[in-house]
Amino acid sequence: MGAYQKYILPRLIDCAMRNKQMVRLRQQCVSAARGKVLEIGIGSGMNLPYYSSEVEHIYGVDPFMQQKMIAGRSLATSAVPVDLFEQSAEDYLPVEYASIDTIVVTWSLCSIPDPSRALARARPLLKRTGQLIFIEHGLAPNDKVAAWQQKLNPVWKKIAGGCDLARKIDKLIESAGFEILKLNTCFLEGPRPLTYTYHGVAVPSNLHRVIDDSVA
């Protein structure tokens, strides 16, 4: 892991994520989390101030998390314990099976090498009544914008930590064994190839992908 990816890029992302529309979406979506929460791609802890008092524990996973930033932002969660796992979400997570009430993932599925695997890994950790809350950017429905996303992708991935501009987020979530109950899409302010956004809620479906740790 290079110094750029470990120290510089996370801070650049942290600054970029201060967009007012992104903050509004965080407040709107993350505040709906309840009980025990697993946050995939916790990063610098930008979601922490928006969790409500109905959250009792937060487990955060990220290979490039910024511990000091998280420590400062965790104060906003009051007495809520925060446990951190500095690892890929694609790998085994040391969290009890069927113990999580809410999975939260915001602007992270774009940069996980195998996001379907990461979600499939997390799915069995959800209670039967649990839910997945997501906010992600991805493939736009406009052909011209989508074409630009594909053109920009090779260079963008190199400078943005592997971020893929052209992932079809709804299909990706469904392929990991979730049923989407609520889905909203829109362009946020900024360059259109970077800002087509999916946000909503999903629950475990009857069909799901099983991760075999013996071949992980």
Short mmCIF file of C-alpha atoms in Angstrom, two decimals:
data_model
loop_
_atom_site.label_atom_id
_atom_site.label_comp_id
_atom_site.label_asym_id
_atom_site.label_seq_id
_atom_site.Cartn_x
_atom_site.Cartn_y
_atom_site.Cartn_z
CA MET A 1 0.00 0.00 0.00
CA GLY A 2 1.59 3.29 -1.12
CA ALA A 3 1.69 6.52 0.88
CA TYR A 4 -0.69 8.21 -1.59
CA GLN A 5 -3.35 5.53 -1.16
CA LYS A 6 -2.94 5.22 2.60
CA TYR A 7 -2.53 8.85 3.70
CA ILE A 8 -3.25 11.36 0.91
CA LEU A 9 -6.19 9.83 -0.96
CA PRO A 10 -8.40 9.30 2.14
CA ARG A 11 -8.02 12.98 3.04
CA LEU A 12 -8.81 14.08 -0.51
CA ILE A 13 -11.93 11.90 -0.45
CA ASP A 14 -12.87 13.30 2.95
CA CYS A 15 -12.74 16.84 1.53
CA ALA A 16 -14.68 15.89 -1.63
CA MET A 17 -17.46 14.31 0.44
CA ARG A 18 -18.35 17.61 2.10
CA ASN A 19 -20.62 18.52 -0.82
CA LYS A 20 -23.90 19.90 0.61
CA GLN A 21 -26.06 17.43 -1.31
CA MET A 22 -23.96 14.52 -0.08
CA VAL A 23 -24.26 15.74 3.50
CA ARG A 24 -28.05 16.01 3.09
CA LEU A 25 -28.23 12.44 1.80
CA ARG A 26 -26.09 11.19 4.68
CA GLN A 27 -28.36 12.88 7.20
CA GLN A 28 -31.47 11.52 5.52
CA CYS A 29 -30.32 7.93 5.03
CA VAL A 30 -27.88 7.19 7.84
CA SER A 31 -30.26 8.53 10.49
CA ALA A 32 -32.61 5.63 9.63
CA ALA A 33 -30.11 3.06 10.96
CA ARG A 34 -31.14 1.17 14.10
CA GLY A 35 -29.67 -1.26 16.63
CA LYS A 36 -26.34 -2.86 15.82
CA VAL A 37 -24.80 -1.37 12.68
CA LEU A 38 -22.18 -2.71 10.29
CA GLU A 39 -20.74 0.09 8.17
CA ILE A 40 -18.89 -1.09 5.07
CA GLY A 41 -16.28 1.46 4.04
CA ILE A 42 -16.30 3.55 7.20
CA GLY A 43 -13.27 5.48 5.92
CA SER A 44 -12.72 8.58 8.03
CA GLY A 45 -16.02 8.17 9.89
CA MET A 46 -18.04 10.79 8.02
CA ASN A 47 -21.34 9.01 8.79
CA LEU A 48 -20.78 8.87 12.54
CA PRO A 49 -22.41 12.25 13.38
CA TYR A 50 -25.62 11.21 11.63
CA TYR A 51 -26.42 8.02 13.53
CA SER A 52 -29.41 8.44 15.83
CA SER A 53 -29.75 7.50 19.49
CA GLU A 54 -31.46 4.29 18.33
CA VAL A 55 -28.07 2.89 17.29
CA GLU A 56 -26.51 0.81 20.05
CA HIS A 57 -23.23 -0.39 18.49
CA ILE A 58 -21.26 0.34 15.30
CA TYR A 59 -18.86 -2.03 13.58
CA GLY A 60 -16.81 -0.28 10.91
CA VAL A 61 -14.77 -2.03 8.23
CA ASP A 62 -12.33 -0.38 5.82
CA PRO A 63 -8.81 -1.22 4.61
CA PHE A 64 -7.81 2.47 4.56
CA MET A 65 -9.58 3.92 7.60
CA GLN A 66 -8.28 7.09 9.24
CA GLN A 67 -8.23 6.25 12.94
CA LYS A 68 -7.73 9.80 14.24
CA MET A 69 -10.58 11.21 12.18
CA ILE A 70 -12.85 8.40 13.33
CA ALA A 71 -11.91 9.01 16.96
CA GLY A 72 -12.91 12.67 16.67
CA ARG A 73 -16.16 12.00 14.86
CA SER A 74 -17.15 9.14 17.16
CA LEU A 75 -17.73 11.75 19.88
CA ALA A 76 -20.87 12.68 17.93
CA THR A 77 -22.26 9.20 18.57
CA SER A 78 -22.24 9.87 22.33
CA ALA A 79 -21.98 6.58 24.24
CA VAL A 80 -22.30 4.34 21.17
CA PRO A 81 -19.35 1.89 21.04
CA VAL A 82 -17.44 1.80 17.73
CA ASP A 83 -15.37 -1.28 16.85
CA LEU A 84 -13.07 -0.99 13.83
CA PHE A 85 -11.81 -3.70 11.48
CA GLU A 86 -8.98 -2.50 9.24
CA GLN A 87 -9.48 -5.03 6.46
CA SER A 88 -11.28 -5.63 3.20
CA ALA A 89 -15.04 -6.17 3.45
CA GLU A 90 -14.55 -9.07 1.03
CA ASP A 91 -12.80 -11.05 3.77
CA TYR A 92 -14.25 -12.85 6.81
CA LEU A 93 -15.70 -10.38 9.32
CA PRO A 94 -15.44 -11.22 13.04
CA VAL A 95 -19.07 -10.34 13.74
CA GLU A 96 -21.67 -12.75 15.10
CA TYR A 97 -23.97 -14.38 12.55
CA ALA A 98 -27.48 -12.80 12.34
CA SER A 99 -26.60 -10.12 14.92
CA ILE A 100 -26.71 -6.94 12.80
CA ASP A 101 -29.81 -4.79 12.48
CA THR A 102 -28.53 -2.40 9.81
CA ILE A 103 -25.79 -2.52 7.19
CA VAL A 104 -24.75 0.93 5.98
CA VAL A 105 -22.66 1.52 2.86
CA THR A 106 -22.12 4.99 1.40
CA TRP A 107 -19.92 5.82 -1.60
CA SER A 108 -17.84 2.67 -1.03
CA LEU A 109 -19.08 -0.04 -3.41
CA CYS A 110 -17.40 1.83 -6.26
CA SER A 111 -13.91 1.08 -4.97
CA ILE A 112 -14.22 -2.42 -3.48
CA PRO A 113 -12.66 -4.84 -6.02
CA ASP A 114 -15.54 -7.34 -5.70
CA PRO A 115 -18.49 -5.45 -4.19
CA SER A 116 -20.96 -8.31 -4.72
CA ARG A 117 -18.72 -10.56 -2.66
CA ALA A 118 -18.40 -7.94 0.08
CA LEU A 119 -22.19 -7.61 0.32
CA ALA A 120 -22.69 -11.37 0.16
CA ARG A 121 -20.16 -11.70 2.98
CA ALA A 122 -22.10 -9.21 5.10
CA ARG A 123 -25.58 -10.51 4.30
CA PRO A 124 -25.58 -13.50 6.71
CA LEU A 125 -24.63 -11.15 9.53
CA LEU A 126 -28.01 -9.41 9.20
CA LYS A 127 -30.96 -10.41 11.32
CA ARG A 128 -34.01 -11.59 9.39
CA THR A 129 -35.58 -8.22 10.14
CA GLY A 130 -32.42 -6.33 9.18
CA GLN A 131 -31.92 -3.88 6.34
CA LEU A 132 -29.22 -2.48 4.07
CA ILE A 133 -29.06 1.32 3.68
CA PHE A 134 -27.03 2.47 0.69
CA ILE A 135 -25.88 5.63 -1.08
CA GLU A 136 -23.62 5.06 -4.08
CA HIS A 137 -22.64 6.64 -7.36
CA GLY A 138 -22.58 4.52 -10.50
CA LEU A 139 -23.63 3.89 -14.06
CA ALA A 140 -25.87 6.61 -15.48
CA PRO A 141 -28.92 5.80 -17.66
CA ASN A 142 -27.96 8.49 -20.17
CA ASP A 143 -25.98 6.90 -23.02
CA LYS A 144 -23.66 9.87 -23.50
CA VAL A 145 -22.86 10.12 -19.79
CA ALA A 146 -22.36 6.35 -19.57
CA ALA A 147 -19.97 6.50 -22.53
CA TRP A 148 -17.93 9.18 -20.75
CA GLN A 149 -17.88 7.06 -17.60
CA GLN A 150 -16.34 4.21 -19.55
CA LYS A 151 -13.79 6.51 -21.21
CA LEU A 152 -12.75 8.09 -17.92
CA ASN A 153 -12.63 4.86 -15.92
CA PRO A 154 -9.06 3.70 -16.69
CA VAL A 155 -7.50 7.00 -15.55
CA TRP A 156 -10.04 7.66 -12.79
CA LYS A 157 -9.40 4.27 -11.17
CA LYS A 158 -5.69 5.04 -10.93
CA ILE A 159 -6.12 8.41 -9.22
CA ALA A 160 -9.19 7.59 -7.13
CA GLY A 161 -8.21 4.38 -5.34
CA GLY A 162 -9.81 1.97 -7.79
CA CYS A 163 -13.14 3.84 -7.92
CA ASP A 164 -15.28 2.48 -10.79
CA LEU A 165 -17.63 5.08 -12.28
CA ALA A 166 -19.78 2.59 -14.18
CA ARG A 167 -21.13 0.03 -11.72
CA LYS A 168 -24.87 -0.67 -11.90
CA ILE A 169 -25.52 -0.38 -8.18
CA ASP A 170 -29.04 -1.79 -8.03
CA LYS A 171 -28.10 -4.93 -9.97
CA LEU A 172 -24.95 -5.31 -7.90
CA ILE A 173 -26.94 -5.25 -4.65
CA GLU A 174 -29.50 -7.72 -5.96
CA SER A 175 -26.76 -10.09 -7.15
CA ALA A 176 -25.51 -10.31 -3.55
CA GLY A 177 -28.83 -11.67 -2.25
CA PHE A 178 -30.79 -8.53 -1.45
CA GLU A 179 -34.21 -7.30 -2.53
CA ILE A 180 -34.43 -3.55 -3.01
CA LEU A 181 -37.49 -2.09 -1.28
CA LYS A 182 -36.78 1.56 -2.00
CA LEU A 183 -34.61 3.10 -4.72
CA ASN A 184 -34.07 6.73 -5.67
CA THR A 185 -31.70 7.93 -8.38
CA CYS A 186 -30.51 11.38 -9.38
CA PHE A 187 -27.59 13.46 -10.57
CA LEU A 188 -25.96 15.47 -7.81
CA GLU A 189 -24.16 18.75 -8.46
CA GLY A 190 -20.86 18.36 -10.29
CA PRO A 191 -19.54 16.52 -13.36
CA ARG A 192 -22.25 14.13 -14.56
CA PRO A 193 -19.97 11.10 -15.07
CA LEU A 194 -19.07 11.30 -11.35
CA THR A 195 -22.41 12.16 -9.78
CA TYR A 196 -25.19 9.76 -10.85
CA THR A 197 -26.38 8.54 -7.45
CA TYR A 198 -28.41 5.57 -6.22
CA HIS A 199 -29.80 5.60 -2.69
CA GLY A 200 -32.32 3.45 -0.91
CA VAL A 201 -33.06 0.45 1.28
CA ALA A 202 -32.76 -3.29 0.68
CA VAL A 203 -33.49 -6.43 2.70
CA PRO A 204 -32.20 -10.01 2.45
CA SER A 205 -33.94 -12.01 -0.26
CA ASN A 206 -34.67 -15.73 -0.21
CA LEU A 207 -32.01 -16.35 -2.85
CA HIS A 208 -28.52 -15.61 -1.67
CA ARG A 209 -24.92 -16.37 -2.41
CA VAL A 210 -23.02 -18.39 0.20
CA ILE A 211 -19.37 -17.53 0.82
CA ASP A 212 -17.24 -20.61 1.46
CA ASP A 213 -14.31 -19.61 3.68
CA SER A 214 -12.40 -22.70 2.64
CA VAL A 215 -11.93 -21.22 -0.83
CA ALA A 216 -11.78 -17.53 0.16
#
